[in-house]
Short mmCIF file of C-alpha atoms in Angstrom, two decimals:
data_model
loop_
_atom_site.label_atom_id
_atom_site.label_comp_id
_atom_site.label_asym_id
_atom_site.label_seq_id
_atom_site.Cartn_x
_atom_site.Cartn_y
_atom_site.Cartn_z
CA UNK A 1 45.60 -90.40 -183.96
CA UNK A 2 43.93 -90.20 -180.75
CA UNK A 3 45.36 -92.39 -177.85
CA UNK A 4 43.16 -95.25 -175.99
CA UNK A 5 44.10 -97.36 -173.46
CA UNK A 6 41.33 -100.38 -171.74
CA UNK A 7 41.05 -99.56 -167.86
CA UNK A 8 39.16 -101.55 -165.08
CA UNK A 9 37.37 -98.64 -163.36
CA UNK A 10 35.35 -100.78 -160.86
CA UNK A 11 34.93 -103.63 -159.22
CA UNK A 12 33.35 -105.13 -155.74
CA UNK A 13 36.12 -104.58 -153.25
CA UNK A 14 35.94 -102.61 -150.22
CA UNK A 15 37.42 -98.67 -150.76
CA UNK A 16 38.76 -96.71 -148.18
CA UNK A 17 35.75 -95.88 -147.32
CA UNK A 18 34.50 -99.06 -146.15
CA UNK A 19 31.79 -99.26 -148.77
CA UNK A 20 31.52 -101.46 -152.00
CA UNK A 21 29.46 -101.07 -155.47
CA UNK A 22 27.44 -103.82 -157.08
CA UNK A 23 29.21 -103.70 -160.37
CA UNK A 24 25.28 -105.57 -161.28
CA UNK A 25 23.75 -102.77 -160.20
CA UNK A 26 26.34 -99.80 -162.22
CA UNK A 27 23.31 -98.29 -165.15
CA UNK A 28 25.70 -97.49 -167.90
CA UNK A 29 22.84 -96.27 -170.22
CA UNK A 30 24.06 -92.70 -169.78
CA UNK A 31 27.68 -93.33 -169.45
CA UNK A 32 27.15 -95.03 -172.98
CA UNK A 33 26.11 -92.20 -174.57
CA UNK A 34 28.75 -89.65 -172.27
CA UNK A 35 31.25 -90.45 -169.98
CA UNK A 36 33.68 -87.83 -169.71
CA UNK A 37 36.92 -88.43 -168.10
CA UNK A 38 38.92 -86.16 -165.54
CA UNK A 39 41.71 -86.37 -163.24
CA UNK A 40 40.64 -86.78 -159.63
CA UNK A 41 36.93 -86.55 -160.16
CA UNK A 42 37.65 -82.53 -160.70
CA UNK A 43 34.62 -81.92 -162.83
CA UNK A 44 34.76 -78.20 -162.99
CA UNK A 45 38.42 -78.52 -165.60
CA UNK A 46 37.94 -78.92 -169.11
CA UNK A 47 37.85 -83.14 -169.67
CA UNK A 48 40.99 -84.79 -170.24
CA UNK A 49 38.82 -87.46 -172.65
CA UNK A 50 36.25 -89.51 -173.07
CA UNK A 51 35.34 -93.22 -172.11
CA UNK A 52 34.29 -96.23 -174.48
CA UNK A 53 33.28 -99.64 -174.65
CA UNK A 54 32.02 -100.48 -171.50
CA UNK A 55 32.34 -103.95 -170.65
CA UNK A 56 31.55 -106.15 -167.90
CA UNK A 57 33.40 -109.71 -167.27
CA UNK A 58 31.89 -110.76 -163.59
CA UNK A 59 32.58 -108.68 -161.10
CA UNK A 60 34.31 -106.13 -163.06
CA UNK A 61 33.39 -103.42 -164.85
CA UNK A 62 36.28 -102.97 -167.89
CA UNK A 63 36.22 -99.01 -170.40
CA UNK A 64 38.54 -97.67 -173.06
CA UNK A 65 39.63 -94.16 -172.22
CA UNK A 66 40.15 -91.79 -175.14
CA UNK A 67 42.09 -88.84 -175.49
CA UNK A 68 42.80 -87.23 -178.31
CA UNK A 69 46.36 -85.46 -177.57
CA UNK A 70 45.57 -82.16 -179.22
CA UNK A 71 47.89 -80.21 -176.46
CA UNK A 72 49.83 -80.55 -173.96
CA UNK A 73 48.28 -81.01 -171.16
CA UNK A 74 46.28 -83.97 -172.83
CA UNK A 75 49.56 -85.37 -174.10
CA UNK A 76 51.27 -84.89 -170.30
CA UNK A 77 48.41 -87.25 -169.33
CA UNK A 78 49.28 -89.31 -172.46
CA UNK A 79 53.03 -89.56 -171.51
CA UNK A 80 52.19 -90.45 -167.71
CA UNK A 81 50.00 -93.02 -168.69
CA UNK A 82 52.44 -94.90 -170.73
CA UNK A 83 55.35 -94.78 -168.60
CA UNK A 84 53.52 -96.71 -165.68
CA UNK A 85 52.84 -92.77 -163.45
CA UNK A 86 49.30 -93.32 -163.61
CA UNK A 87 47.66 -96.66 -163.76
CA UNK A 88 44.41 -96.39 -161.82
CA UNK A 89 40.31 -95.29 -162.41
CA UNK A 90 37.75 -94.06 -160.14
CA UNK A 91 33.75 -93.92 -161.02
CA UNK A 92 31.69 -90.87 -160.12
CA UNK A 93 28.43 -92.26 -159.90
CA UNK A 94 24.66 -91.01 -158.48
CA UNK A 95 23.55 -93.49 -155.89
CA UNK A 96 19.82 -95.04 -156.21
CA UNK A 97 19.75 -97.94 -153.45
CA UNK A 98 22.03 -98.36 -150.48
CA UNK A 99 21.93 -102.13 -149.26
CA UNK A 100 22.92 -102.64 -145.45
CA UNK A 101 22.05 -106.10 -144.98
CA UNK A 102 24.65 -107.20 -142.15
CA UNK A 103 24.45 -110.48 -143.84
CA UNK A 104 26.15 -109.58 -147.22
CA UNK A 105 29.09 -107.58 -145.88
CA UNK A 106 32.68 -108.16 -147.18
CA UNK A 107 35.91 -108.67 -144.84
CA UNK A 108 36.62 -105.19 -143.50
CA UNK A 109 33.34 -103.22 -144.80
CA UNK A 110 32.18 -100.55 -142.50
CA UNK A 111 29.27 -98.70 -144.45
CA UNK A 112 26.60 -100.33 -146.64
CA UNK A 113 26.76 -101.71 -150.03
CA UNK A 114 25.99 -99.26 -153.10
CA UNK A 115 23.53 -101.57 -154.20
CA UNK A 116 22.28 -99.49 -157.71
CA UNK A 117 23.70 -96.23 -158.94
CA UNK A 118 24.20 -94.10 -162.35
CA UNK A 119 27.75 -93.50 -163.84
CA UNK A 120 27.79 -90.58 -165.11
CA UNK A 121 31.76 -89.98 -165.03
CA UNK A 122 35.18 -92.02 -164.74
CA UNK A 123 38.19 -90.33 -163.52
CA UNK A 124 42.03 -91.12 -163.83
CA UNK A 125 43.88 -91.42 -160.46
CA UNK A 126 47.66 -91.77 -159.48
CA UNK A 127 46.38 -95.05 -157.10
CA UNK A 128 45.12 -97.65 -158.88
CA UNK A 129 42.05 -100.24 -158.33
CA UNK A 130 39.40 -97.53 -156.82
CA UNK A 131 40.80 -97.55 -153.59
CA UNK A 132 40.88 -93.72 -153.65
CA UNK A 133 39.50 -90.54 -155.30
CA UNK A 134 35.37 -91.66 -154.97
CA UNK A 135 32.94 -89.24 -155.74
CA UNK A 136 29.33 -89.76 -155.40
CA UNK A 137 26.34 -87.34 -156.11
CA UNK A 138 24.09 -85.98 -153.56
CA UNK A 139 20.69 -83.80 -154.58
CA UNK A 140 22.21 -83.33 -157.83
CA UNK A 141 25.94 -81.53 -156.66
CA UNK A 142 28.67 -83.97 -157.08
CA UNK A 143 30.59 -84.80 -154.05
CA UNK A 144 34.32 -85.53 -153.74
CA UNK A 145 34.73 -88.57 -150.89
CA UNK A 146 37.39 -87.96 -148.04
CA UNK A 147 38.02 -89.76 -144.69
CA UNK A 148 36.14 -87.14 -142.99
CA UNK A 149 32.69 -86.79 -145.02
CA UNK A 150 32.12 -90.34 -146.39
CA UNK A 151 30.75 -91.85 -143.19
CA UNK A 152 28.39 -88.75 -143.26
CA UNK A 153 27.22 -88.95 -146.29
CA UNK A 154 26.37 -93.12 -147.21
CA UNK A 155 23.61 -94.32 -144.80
CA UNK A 156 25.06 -95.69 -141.54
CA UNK A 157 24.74 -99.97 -141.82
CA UNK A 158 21.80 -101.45 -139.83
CA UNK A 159 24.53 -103.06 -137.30
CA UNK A 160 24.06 -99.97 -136.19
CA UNK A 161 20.98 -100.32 -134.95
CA UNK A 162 21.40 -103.77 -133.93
CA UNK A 163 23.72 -102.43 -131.21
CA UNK A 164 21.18 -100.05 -129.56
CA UNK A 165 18.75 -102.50 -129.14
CA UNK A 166 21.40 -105.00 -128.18
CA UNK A 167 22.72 -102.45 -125.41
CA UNK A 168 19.04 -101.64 -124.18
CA UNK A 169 18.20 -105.40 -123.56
CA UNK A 170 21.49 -105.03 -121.85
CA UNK A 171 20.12 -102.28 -119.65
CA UNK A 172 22.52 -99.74 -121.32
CA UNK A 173 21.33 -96.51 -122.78
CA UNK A 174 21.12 -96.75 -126.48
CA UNK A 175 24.07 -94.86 -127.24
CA UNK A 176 26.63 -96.99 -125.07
CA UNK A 177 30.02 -97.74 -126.94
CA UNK A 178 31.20 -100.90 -127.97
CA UNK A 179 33.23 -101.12 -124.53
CA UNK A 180 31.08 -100.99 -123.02
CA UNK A 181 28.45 -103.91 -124.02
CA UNK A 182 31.46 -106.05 -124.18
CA UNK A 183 31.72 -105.19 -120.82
CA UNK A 184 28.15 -105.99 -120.16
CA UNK A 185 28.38 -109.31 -122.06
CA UNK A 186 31.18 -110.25 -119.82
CA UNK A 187 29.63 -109.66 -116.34
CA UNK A 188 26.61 -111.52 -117.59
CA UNK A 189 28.84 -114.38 -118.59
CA UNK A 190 31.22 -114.10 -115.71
CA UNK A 191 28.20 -114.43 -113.22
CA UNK A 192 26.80 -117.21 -115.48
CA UNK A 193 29.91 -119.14 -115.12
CA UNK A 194 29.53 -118.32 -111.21
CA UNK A 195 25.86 -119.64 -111.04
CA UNK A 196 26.91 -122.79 -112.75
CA UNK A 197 29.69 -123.12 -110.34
CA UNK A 198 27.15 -122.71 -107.35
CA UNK A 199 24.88 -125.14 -108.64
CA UNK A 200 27.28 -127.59 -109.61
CA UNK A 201 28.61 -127.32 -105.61
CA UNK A 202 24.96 -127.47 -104.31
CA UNK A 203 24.30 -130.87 -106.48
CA UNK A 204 27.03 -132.68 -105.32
CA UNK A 205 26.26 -131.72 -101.44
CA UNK A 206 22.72 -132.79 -102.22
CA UNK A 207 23.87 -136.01 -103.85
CA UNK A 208 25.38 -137.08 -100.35
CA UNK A 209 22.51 -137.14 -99.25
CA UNK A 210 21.64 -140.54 -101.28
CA UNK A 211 23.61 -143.89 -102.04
CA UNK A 212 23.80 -146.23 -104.70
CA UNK A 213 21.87 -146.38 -107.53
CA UNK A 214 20.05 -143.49 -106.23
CA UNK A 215 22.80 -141.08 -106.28
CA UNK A 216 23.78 -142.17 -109.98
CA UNK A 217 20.09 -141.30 -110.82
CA UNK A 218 20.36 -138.12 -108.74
CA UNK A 219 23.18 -136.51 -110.56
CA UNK A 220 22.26 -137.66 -114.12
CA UNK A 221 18.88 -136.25 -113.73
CA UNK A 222 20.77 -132.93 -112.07
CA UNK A 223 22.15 -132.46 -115.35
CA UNK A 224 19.06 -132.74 -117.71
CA UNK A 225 16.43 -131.05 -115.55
CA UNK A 226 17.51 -129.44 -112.14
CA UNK A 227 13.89 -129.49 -110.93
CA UNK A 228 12.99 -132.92 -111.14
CA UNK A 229 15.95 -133.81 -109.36
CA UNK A 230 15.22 -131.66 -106.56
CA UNK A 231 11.81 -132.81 -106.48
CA UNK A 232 13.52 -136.67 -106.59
CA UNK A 233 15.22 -135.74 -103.69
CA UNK A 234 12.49 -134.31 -102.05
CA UNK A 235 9.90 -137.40 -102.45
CA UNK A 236 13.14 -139.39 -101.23
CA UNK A 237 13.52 -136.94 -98.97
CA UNK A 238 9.75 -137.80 -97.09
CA UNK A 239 10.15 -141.44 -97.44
CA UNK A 240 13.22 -141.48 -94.87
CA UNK A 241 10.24 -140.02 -92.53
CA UNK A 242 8.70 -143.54 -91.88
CA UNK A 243 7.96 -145.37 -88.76
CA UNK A 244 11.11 -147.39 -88.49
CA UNK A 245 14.13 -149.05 -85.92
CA UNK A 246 17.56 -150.02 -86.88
CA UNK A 247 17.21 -153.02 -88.76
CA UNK A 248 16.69 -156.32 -86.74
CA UNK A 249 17.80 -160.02 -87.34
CA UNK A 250 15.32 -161.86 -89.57
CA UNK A 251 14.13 -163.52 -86.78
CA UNK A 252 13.01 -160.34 -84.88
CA UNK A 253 9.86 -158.43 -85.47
CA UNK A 254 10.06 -154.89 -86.30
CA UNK A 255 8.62 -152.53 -83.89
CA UNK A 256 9.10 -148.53 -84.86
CA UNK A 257 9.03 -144.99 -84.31
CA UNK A 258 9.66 -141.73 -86.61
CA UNK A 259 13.00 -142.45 -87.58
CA UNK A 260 14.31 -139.21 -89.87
CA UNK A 261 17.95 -138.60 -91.96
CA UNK A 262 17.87 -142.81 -92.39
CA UNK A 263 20.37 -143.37 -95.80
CA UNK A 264 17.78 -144.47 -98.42
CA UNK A 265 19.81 -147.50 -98.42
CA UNK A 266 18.85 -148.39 -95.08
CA UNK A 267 15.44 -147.96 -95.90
CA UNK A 268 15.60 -150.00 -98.73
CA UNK A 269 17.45 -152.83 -97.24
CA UNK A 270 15.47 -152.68 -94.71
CA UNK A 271 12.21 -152.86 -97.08
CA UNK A 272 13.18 -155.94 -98.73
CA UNK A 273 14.03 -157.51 -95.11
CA UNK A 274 10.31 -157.14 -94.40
CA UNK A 275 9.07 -158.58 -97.46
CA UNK A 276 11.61 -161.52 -97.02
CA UNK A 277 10.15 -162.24 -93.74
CA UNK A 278 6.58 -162.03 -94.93
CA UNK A 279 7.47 -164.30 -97.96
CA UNK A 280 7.55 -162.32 -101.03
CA UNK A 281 10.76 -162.38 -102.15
CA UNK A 282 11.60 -165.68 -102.01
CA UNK A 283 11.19 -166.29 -105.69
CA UNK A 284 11.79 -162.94 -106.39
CA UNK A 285 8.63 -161.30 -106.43
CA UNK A 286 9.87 -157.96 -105.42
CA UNK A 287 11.04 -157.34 -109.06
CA UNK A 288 10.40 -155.50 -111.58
CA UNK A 289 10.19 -158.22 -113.59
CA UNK A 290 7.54 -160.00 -111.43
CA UNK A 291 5.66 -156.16 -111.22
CA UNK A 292 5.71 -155.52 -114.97
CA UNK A 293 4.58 -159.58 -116.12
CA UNK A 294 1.82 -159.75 -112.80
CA UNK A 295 1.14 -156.73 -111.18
CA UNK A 296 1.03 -153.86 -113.33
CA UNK A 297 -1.15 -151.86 -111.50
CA UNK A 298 1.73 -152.09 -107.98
CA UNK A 299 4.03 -151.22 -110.16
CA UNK A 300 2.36 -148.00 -111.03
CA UNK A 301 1.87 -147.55 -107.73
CA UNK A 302 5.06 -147.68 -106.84
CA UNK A 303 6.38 -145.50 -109.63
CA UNK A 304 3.83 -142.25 -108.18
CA UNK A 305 4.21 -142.92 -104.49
CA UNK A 306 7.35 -144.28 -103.92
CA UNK A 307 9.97 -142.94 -106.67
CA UNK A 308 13.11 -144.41 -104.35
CA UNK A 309 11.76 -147.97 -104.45
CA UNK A 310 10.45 -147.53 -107.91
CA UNK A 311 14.49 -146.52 -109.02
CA UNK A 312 15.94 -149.38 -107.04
CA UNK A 313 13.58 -151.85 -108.95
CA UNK A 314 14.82 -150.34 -112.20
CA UNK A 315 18.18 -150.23 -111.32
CA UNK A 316 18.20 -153.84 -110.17
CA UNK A 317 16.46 -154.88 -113.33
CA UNK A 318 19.15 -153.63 -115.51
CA UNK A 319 21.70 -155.25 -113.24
CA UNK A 320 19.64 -158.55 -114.63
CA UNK A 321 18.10 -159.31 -111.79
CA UNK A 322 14.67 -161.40 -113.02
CA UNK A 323 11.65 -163.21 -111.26
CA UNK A 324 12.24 -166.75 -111.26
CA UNK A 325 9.08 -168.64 -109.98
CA UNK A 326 6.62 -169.97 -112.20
CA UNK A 327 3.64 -167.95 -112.58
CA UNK A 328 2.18 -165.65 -109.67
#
């Protein structure tokens, strides 16, 4: 009676090749009709078998190896088998469509998927769970997989090809090693980190340059959009080139001359000082409250011409500061 024993003889790990075969994708048309089975993928011996009942249960593909124990080298194979010596099975398959989508690759896979192929022969091996003994086909001769050929021989992954074009944008020739654009990466992040310092240094020796509720607007508008800050502080900048004096009691009248590097403070201060003498803040007026309700268009005025004052005004009116006359 001949002796048969179920095997799994593939499945979707990685091999020690770094590739992995769709068990979806095995054809077992051919292998249905003859699947011989050898020892080590040596297909030029006489077979020790034949495989059976092919099944698949997810990702595994499950056979029955035969052998019919009609001498002794089939019944050495027989004994081995049965006492534990040799537990493991290893397709031979033709490959139809590599798949090297970076996207799809398993922990620890180096070379594409073996997306479709043909069985066309199962061997017995000493290791078990096809982690050894592969053999592929290639234009029709059937090729025994080793360390050394097997990165040859299966298509090289497209993260291959990722990293030339990542090391040219890098300015490296195509061929530069891995080092070497980590290298590259870390210069360009080292003298990122460097520019960010700088800038962060500049914006807080700008920022002294303002007070108040100016500075607060500075620096937060630093960190959303670096050139309309700078141009802030450059409209504040030509306000602080006005005719003006040190500021003078109320009771004095303000005379000038180009006054430049005055705190916007100053200015300001000094602003509302005038307009308190000329009687229009004494109900508060010089809001943005009494701007927005009666005088739109000074408001928007103010807002294009003088961005300092216009700030201030908004500042103050979220402080709660409100127009409390009655009417214009």
């Amino acid at each position: 009676m001949a002796f048969k024993k179920r095997f799994l003889i593939s499945d979707e790990s990685v091999n020690t090749y770094g590739f992995a075969v769709r068990t979806a994708g095995i054809r077992l048309d051919n292998a249905m009709k003859n699947c011989p089975a050898f020892y080590e993928h040596d297909t030029d011996e006489v077979p020790l078998g034949h495989w059976e009942n092919f099944t698949v249960e997810g990702i595994r593909l499950y056979a029955d190896l035969v052998i019919e124990g009609a001498n002794d080298i089939e019944r050495t194979y027989i004994r081995k088998i049965q006492n534990g010596d040799m537990k493991g099975a290893s397709i031979g398959a033709d490959p139809i469509t590599w798949n090297g989508d970076p996207q799809q690759l398993l922990q620890g896979q180096t070379l594409p998927w073996l997306e479709e192929c043909d069985l066309f022969e199962v061997s017995l091996t000493a290791l078990p769970g096809n982690k050894n003994a592969l053999a592929l086909k290639k234009d029709g001769a059937v090729i025994k997989l080793n360390s050394t050929n097997a990165p040859l021989f299966i298509k090289p992954l497209k993260k291959e090809e990722d990293m030339k074009q990542i090391a040219l944008k890098l300015g490296l020739p195509e061929n530069a090693t891995e080092q070497q654009i980590i290298d590259a990466v870390a210069s360009i992040q080292l003298s990122q980190q460097s520019t960010t310092a700088t800038q962060q240094k500049i914006i807080e020796q700008l920022s002294n340059e303002l007070e108040g509720d100016q500075k607060v607007f500075f620096v937060k508008l630093s960190k959303t959009s670096l050139p309309d800050a700078l141009e802030f502080l450059t409209l504040s900048q030509k306000k602080l080139e006005l005719v003006a004096e040190p500021i003078a009691p109320a009771t004095t009248t303000v005379t000038g001359k180009v006054v430049k590097d005055v705190p916007v403070s100053t200015l300001l201060n000094k602003s509302a000082l005038i307009k308190k003498e000329e009687g229009e803040d004494n109900e508060g007026k010089n809001t943005f409250d009494y701007l927005q309700k009666f005088d739109k268009a000074e408001l928007s005025r103010i807002s294009k011409e003088e961005p300092a004052r216009y700030t201030q005004l908004t500042a103050d009116y979220g402080k709660g500061i409100r127009y409390t006359g009655k009417g214009k």
